[in-house]
mmCIF file of C-alpha atoms in Angstrom:
data_model
loop_
_atom_site.group_PDB
_atom_site.id
_atom_site.type_symbol
_atom_site.label_atom_id
_atom_site.label_comp_id
_atom_site.label_asym_id
_atom_site.label_seq_id
_atom_site.Cartn_x
_atom_site.Cartn_y
_atom_site.Cartn_z
ATOM 1 C CA GLN A 827 129.889 27.597 30.097
ATOM 2 C CA VAL A 828 130.788 31.144 29.175
ATOM 3 C CA GLN A 829 130.381 33.713 31.919
ATOM 4 C CA LEU A 830 131.063 37.429 31.943
ATOM 5 C CA GLN A 831 131.552 39.642 34.975
ATOM 6 C CA GLU A 832 131.810 43.413 34.916
ATOM 7 C CA SER A 833 133.670 45.445 37.515
ATOM 8 C CA GLY A 834 134.267 49.111 38.026
ATOM 9 C CA PRO A 835 134.586 51.991 40.505
ATOM 10 C CA GLY A 836 130.894 52.496 41.228
ATOM 11 C CA LEU A 837 131.265 56.267 41.541
ATOM 12 C CA VAL A 838 132.935 58.627 39.077
ATOM 13 C CA ALA A 839 133.220 62.413 39.331
ATOM 14 C CA PRO A 840 131.850 64.582 36.527
ATOM 15 C CA SER A 841 134.314 65.299 33.714
ATOM 16 C CA GLU A 842 136.479 62.358 34.794
ATOM 17 C CA ILE A 843 137.119 59.031 33.039
ATOM 18 C CA LEU A 844 134.911 55.997 33.553
ATOM 19 C CA SER A 845 136.827 52.717 33.308
ATOM 20 C CA LEU A 846 135.237 49.283 33.419
ATOM 21 C CA THR A 847 136.536 45.779 32.918
ATOM 22 C CA CYS A 848 134.728 42.610 31.970
ATOM 23 C CA ALA A 849 136.267 39.292 32.961
ATOM 24 C CA VAL A 850 135.476 36.426 30.600
ATOM 25 C CA TYR A 851 135.344 32.879 31.950
ATOM 26 C CA GLY A 852 135.054 29.656 29.988
ATOM 27 C CA PHE A 853 135.961 31.239 26.656
ATOM 28 C CA SER A 854 139.098 32.839 25.305
ATOM 29 C CA VAL A 855 138.811 36.457 24.219
ATOM 30 C CA THR A 856 141.176 35.531 21.394
ATOM 31 C CA SER A 857 138.545 33.257 19.859
ATOM 32 C CA PRO A 858 136.552 34.773 16.979
ATOM 33 C CA ALA A 859 133.885 36.959 18.546
ATOM 34 C CA TRP A 860 132.794 40.516 19.025
ATOM 35 C CA TRP A 861 132.485 41.848 22.545
ATOM 36 C CA SER A 862 129.868 44.501 23.146
ATOM 37 C CA TRP A 863 129.097 47.007 25.865
ATOM 38 C CA VAL A 864 125.506 47.984 26.572
ATOM 39 C CA ARG A 865 124.176 50.335 29.236
ATOM 40 C CA GLN A 866 120.871 51.020 30.929
ATOM 41 C CA PRO A 867 120.366 54.396 32.621
ATOM 42 C CA PRO A 868 118.021 54.319 35.631
ATOM 43 C CA GLY A 869 114.427 54.130 34.434
ATOM 44 C CA TRP A 870 115.452 53.931 30.801
ATOM 45 C CA GLY A 871 116.001 51.274 28.172
ATOM 46 C CA LEU A 872 119.121 49.672 26.764
ATOM 47 C CA GLU A 873 121.702 51.535 24.713
ATOM 48 C CA TRP A 874 124.413 49.827 22.677
ATOM 49 C CA LEU A 875 127.747 51.556 23.219
ATOM 50 C CA GLY A 876 129.965 49.665 20.834
ATOM 51 C CA GLU A 877 131.943 46.495 20.255
ATOM 52 C CA VAL A 878 135.514 45.280 20.039
ATOM 53 C CA HIS A 879 136.770 42.279 18.097
ATOM 54 C CA GLU A 880 139.419 39.895 19.365
ATOM 55 C CA SER A 881 141.627 41.329 16.598
ATOM 56 C CA GLY A 882 141.327 44.783 18.154
ATOM 57 C CA ARG A 883 138.924 46.220 15.589
ATOM 58 C CA THR A 884 136.176 48.384 17.062
ATOM 59 C CA ASN A 885 132.757 49.733 16.114
ATOM 60 C CA TYR A 886 131.284 52.486 18.261
ATOM 61 C CA ASN A 887 127.867 54.022 18.577
ATOM 62 C CA PRO A 888 128.222 57.332 16.691
ATOM 63 C CA SER A 889 126.580 59.183 19.576
ATOM 64 C CA LEU A 890 129.476 58.248 21.889
ATOM 65 C CA LYS A 891 132.316 57.579 19.478
ATOM 66 C CA SER A 892 134.392 60.625 20.426
ATOM 67 C CA ARG A 893 134.495 59.589 24.109
ATOM 68 C CA LEU A 894 134.799 55.807 23.880
ATOM 69 C CA THR A 895 137.668 53.365 23.799
ATOM 70 C CA MET A 896 137.208 49.608 23.959
ATOM 71 C CA SER A 897 139.918 46.986 24.016
ATOM 72 C CA VAL A 898 140.659 43.328 24.583
ATOM 73 C CA ASP A 899 143.385 42.202 26.981
ATOM 74 C CA LYS A 900 144.512 38.758 25.912
ATOM 75 C CA SER A 901 146.888 38.342 28.862
ATOM 76 C CA THR A 902 144.095 38.612 31.425
ATOM 77 C CA ASN A 903 141.189 37.420 29.237
ATOM 78 C CA GLN A 904 139.339 40.639 29.945
ATOM 79 C CA LEU A 905 137.642 43.419 28.077
ATOM 80 C CA SER A 906 137.881 47.055 28.960
ATOM 81 C CA LEU A 907 135.813 50.141 28.366
ATOM 82 C CA ARG A 908 136.932 53.719 28.803
ATOM 83 C CA LEU A 909 134.516 56.635 28.605
ATOM 84 C CA THR A 910 135.912 60.141 28.952
ATOM 85 C CA SER A 911 134.354 63.430 30.082
ATOM 86 C CA VAL A 912 131.475 61.781 31.890
ATOM 87 C CA THR A 913 128.348 63.608 33.011
ATOM 88 C CA ALA A 914 125.311 62.625 35.034
ATOM 89 C CA ALA A 915 123.804 61.305 31.803
ATOM 90 C CA ASP A 916 126.388 58.511 31.867
ATOM 91 C CA THR A 917 124.995 57.159 35.134
ATOM 92 C CA ALA A 918 123.837 53.657 34.250
ATOM 93 C CA LEU A 919 124.108 49.915 34.669
ATOM 94 C CA TYR A 920 126.840 48.829 32.259
ATOM 95 C CA PHE A 921 126.783 45.356 30.714
ATOM 96 C CA CYS A 922 129.286 43.460 28.618
ATOM 97 C CA ALA A 923 128.017 40.806 26.210
ATOM 98 C CA ALA A 924 129.369 38.432 23.594
ATOM 99 C CA VAL A 925 128.376 38.330 19.941
ATOM 100 C CA GLN A 926 129.700 35.158 18.422
ATOM 101 C CA ASN A 927 131.105 35.341 14.907
ATOM 102 C CA VAL A 928 128.512 35.184 12.089
ATOM 103 C CA THR A 929 125.713 36.016 14.548
ATOM 104 C CA ASN A 930 124.100 39.294 15.476
ATOM 105 C CA TYR A 931 122.712 38.673 18.935
ATOM 106 C CA PHE A 932 124.078 39.142 22.427
ATOM 107 C CA ALA A 933 124.734 35.983 24.443
ATOM 108 C CA PRO A 934 125.807 35.635 27.105
ATOM 109 C CA TRP A 935 125.707 38.840 29.140
ATOM 110 C CA GLY A 936 127.273 39.819 32.415
ATOM 111 C CA GLN A 937 125.142 40.865 35.376
ATOM 112 C CA GLY A 938 126.178 44.466 34.969
ATOM 113 C CA ALA A 939 128.172 47.049 36.891
ATOM 114 C CA ARG A 940 126.422 50.094 38.298
ATOM 115 C CA VAL A 941 128.150 53.415 37.734
ATOM 116 C CA THR A 942 127.036 56.703 39.223
ATOM 117 C CA VAL A 943 128.466 59.986 38.009
ATOM 118 C CA SER A 944 128.388 62.462 40.859
ATOM 119 C CA ALA A 945 130.609 64.887 42.691
ATOM 120 C CA GLN B 555 119.482 55.993 15.408
ATOM 121 C CA SER B 556 116.322 55.937 17.527
ATOM 122 C CA ALA B 557 115.052 53.260 19.843
ATOM 123 C CA LEU B 558 112.572 50.775 18.501
ATOM 124 C CA THR B 559 109.056 51.288 19.845
ATOM 125 C CA GLN B 560 107.498 48.791 22.254
ATOM 126 C CA PRO B 561 104.396 49.025 24.461
ATOM 127 C CA HIS B 562 105.246 50.060 27.995
ATOM 128 C CA SER B 563 103.560 47.043 29.534
ATOM 129 C CA VAL B 564 101.437 43.989 28.830
ATOM 130 C CA SER B 565 99.741 41.654 31.264
ATOM 131 C CA GLY B 566 97.963 38.342 31.222
ATOM 132 C CA SER B 567 96.746 35.562 33.450
ATOM 133 C CA LEU B 568 98.476 32.253 33.923
ATOM 134 C CA GLY B 569 98.055 30.178 30.798
ATOM 135 C CA GLN B 570 97.000 33.069 28.606
ATOM 136 C CA SER B 571 98.947 34.466 25.658
ATOM 137 C CA VAL B 572 100.512 37.891 25.345
ATOM 138 C CA THR B 573 102.175 39.536 22.380
ATOM 139 C CA ILE B 574 104.767 42.289 22.504
ATOM 140 C CA SER B 575 105.213 44.380 19.405
ATOM 141 C CA CYS B 576 108.407 46.130 18.367
ATOM 142 C CA THR B 577 108.246 48.756 15.639
ATOM 143 C CA GLY B 578 111.133 50.315 13.793
ATOM 144 C CA THR B 579 111.839 51.901 10.451
ATOM 145 C CA ASN B 580 112.943 50.930 6.979
ATOM 146 C CA ALA B 581 116.519 51.593 8.122
ATOM 147 C CA ASP B 582 116.539 49.010 10.902
ATOM 148 C CA LEU B 583 113.791 46.417 11.286
ATOM 149 C CA GLY B 584 112.661 46.882 7.714
ATOM 150 C CA ALA B 585 116.150 46.104 6.444
ATOM 151 C CA SER B 586 117.221 43.285 8.753
ATOM 152 C CA ASN B 587 116.144 39.845 9.908
ATOM 153 C CA TYR B 588 118.680 40.053 12.724
ATOM 154 C CA VAL B 589 116.036 40.500 15.390
ATOM 155 C CA SER B 590 116.602 39.276 18.904
ATOM 156 C CA TRP B 591 114.676 39.473 22.160
ATOM 157 C CA TYR B 592 115.979 39.632 25.717
ATOM 158 C CA GLN B 593 114.473 39.208 29.164
ATOM 159 C CA LEU B 594 115.817 41.448 31.910
ATOM 160 C CA LEU B 595 115.287 40.699 35.585
ATOM 161 C CA PRO B 596 116.724 42.862 38.397
ATOM 162 C CA GLY B 597 120.121 41.701 39.545
ATOM 163 C CA ARG B 598 120.468 39.076 36.853
ATOM 164 C CA ALA B 599 122.265 38.882 33.543
ATOM 165 C CA PRO B 600 119.949 39.602 30.601
ATOM 166 C CA LYS B 601 118.791 36.434 28.900
ATOM 167 C CA LEU B 602 118.482 35.804 25.173
ATOM 168 C CA ILE B 603 114.957 34.625 24.370
ATOM 169 C CA LEU B 604 114.841 34.643 20.546
ATOM 170 C CA TYR B 605 117.292 35.410 17.746
ATOM 171 C CA ASP B 606 117.033 35.752 13.982
ATOM 172 C CA VAL B 607 113.329 36.596 14.506
ATOM 173 C CA ILE B 608 112.103 33.077 15.252
ATOM 174 C CA GLN B 609 114.994 31.001 16.590
ATOM 175 C CA ARG B 610 114.974 29.865 20.221
ATOM 176 C CA PRO B 611 118.263 29.223 22.025
ATOM 177 C CA SER B 612 118.670 25.942 23.807
ATOM 178 C CA GLY B 613 116.740 25.955 27.054
ATOM 179 C CA VAL B 614 114.129 28.552 26.075
ATOM 180 C CA PRO B 615 110.634 27.002 26.189
ATOM 181 C CA ASP B 616 108.692 26.670 22.957
ATOM 182 C CA ARG B 617 105.942 28.877 24.357
ATOM 183 C CA PHE B 618 108.116 31.776 23.176
ATOM 184 C CA SER B 619 107.716 32.523 19.492
ATOM 185 C CA GLY B 620 108.511 35.354 17.140
ATOM 186 C CA SER B 621 107.361 36.875 13.892
ATOM 187 C CA LYS B 622 108.139 39.821 11.659
ATOM 188 C CA SER B 623 106.319 41.773 9.009
ATOM 189 C CA GLY B 624 107.802 44.855 7.434
ATOM 190 C CA ASN B 625 109.034 47.238 10.103
ATOM 191 C CA THR B 626 107.364 45.411 12.987
ATOM 192 C CA THR B 627 108.436 42.319 14.849
ATOM 193 C CA SER B 628 106.594 40.564 17.672
ATOM 194 C CA LEU B 629 107.275 38.236 20.564
ATOM 195 C CA THR B 630 104.418 36.003 21.678
ATOM 196 C CA ILE B 631 104.375 34.146 24.961
ATOM 197 C CA SER B 632 101.793 31.374 24.868
ATOM 198 C CA GLY B 633 100.690 29.677 28.052
ATOM 199 C CA LEU B 634 102.010 32.432 30.296
ATOM 200 C CA GLN B 635 103.917 31.264 33.370
ATOM 201 C CA ALA B 636 104.820 33.149 36.536
ATOM 202 C CA GLU B 637 108.525 32.956 35.688
ATOM 203 C CA ASP B 638 107.867 34.855 32.447
ATOM 204 C CA GLU B 639 107.482 38.127 34.347
ATOM 205 C CA GLY B 640 110.172 40.649 33.560
ATOM 206 C CA ARG B 641 111.125 43.376 31.158
ATOM 207 C CA TYR B 642 111.583 42.386 27.523
ATOM 208 C CA TYR B 643 113.619 44.204 24.910
ATOM 209 C CA CYS B 644 113.804 43.695 21.181
ATOM 210 C CA SER B 645 116.970 44.435 19.254
ATOM 211 C CA SER B 646 118.064 44.756 15.671
ATOM 212 C CA ILE B 647 120.920 46.202 13.676
ATOM 213 C CA ASP B 648 120.549 49.164 11.390
ATOM 214 C CA ALA B 649 122.004 49.933 7.994
ATOM 215 C CA ASN B 650 125.083 51.510 9.636
ATOM 216 C CA SER B 651 125.810 48.355 11.665
ATOM 217 C CA VAL B 652 124.652 50.038 14.852
ATOM 218 C CA TYR B 653 122.668 47.849 17.212
ATOM 219 C CA VAL B 654 119.388 49.365 18.362
ATOM 220 C CA PHE B 655 117.147 48.258 21.190
ATOM 221 C CA GLY B 656 113.469 48.660 21.852
ATOM 222 C CA THR B 657 112.068 50.834 24.606
ATOM 223 C CA GLY B 658 111.261 47.761 26.683
ATOM 224 C CA THR B 659 108.008 46.120 27.767
ATOM 225 C CA GLU B 660 107.113 45.031 31.290
ATOM 226 C CA VAL B 661 105.325 41.683 31.320
ATOM 227 C CA THR B 662 103.085 41.070 34.321
ATOM 228 C CA VAL B 663 101.440 37.764 35.071
#
């Protein structure tokens, strides 16, 4: 059974870098799949941030592309997300999710990691 | 890319049916049959309910069904159960390969 678990600092200062990891259990990140990040600001809906392939290829949401970096760490079987120059608008619950090859839906998801941007 | 439009909330009694609509544009829903639906509950991982408009993953009851016409897709829950409460989001992929989500609908039983 594939399980994902996000982890991160919880609190990030404005203008700093937000870094999150997503541990993948029961499935190798080197297997054909895309790994997505999705966030949900408090009181708002879901926003797709982007995706990274096991090959290292990435696709980012154009609205965040200039600030985003996603990668796959094969040695630890984890994913990582890096968002630079954060503001209060980046406060959200951040999820990682799998998109299996030749599909276009997210399954499974992690439970999410809450990040607050505040001084 | 803008969020797909869903009603803020729907409610129904046990055993009744509710339908959640999800409306997009020619650039997303109108151009793709890659529609999926997710149930979000506080503190839990989001759960896939439907994919490819009408397909149910293993373990999802057959009271969940989907449809699509033009720029609008719908999720129907027939025979509403207490455990169906939650917030539901539709999702599709637009012409630029950007995933878009709906605004979310709160289902109350």
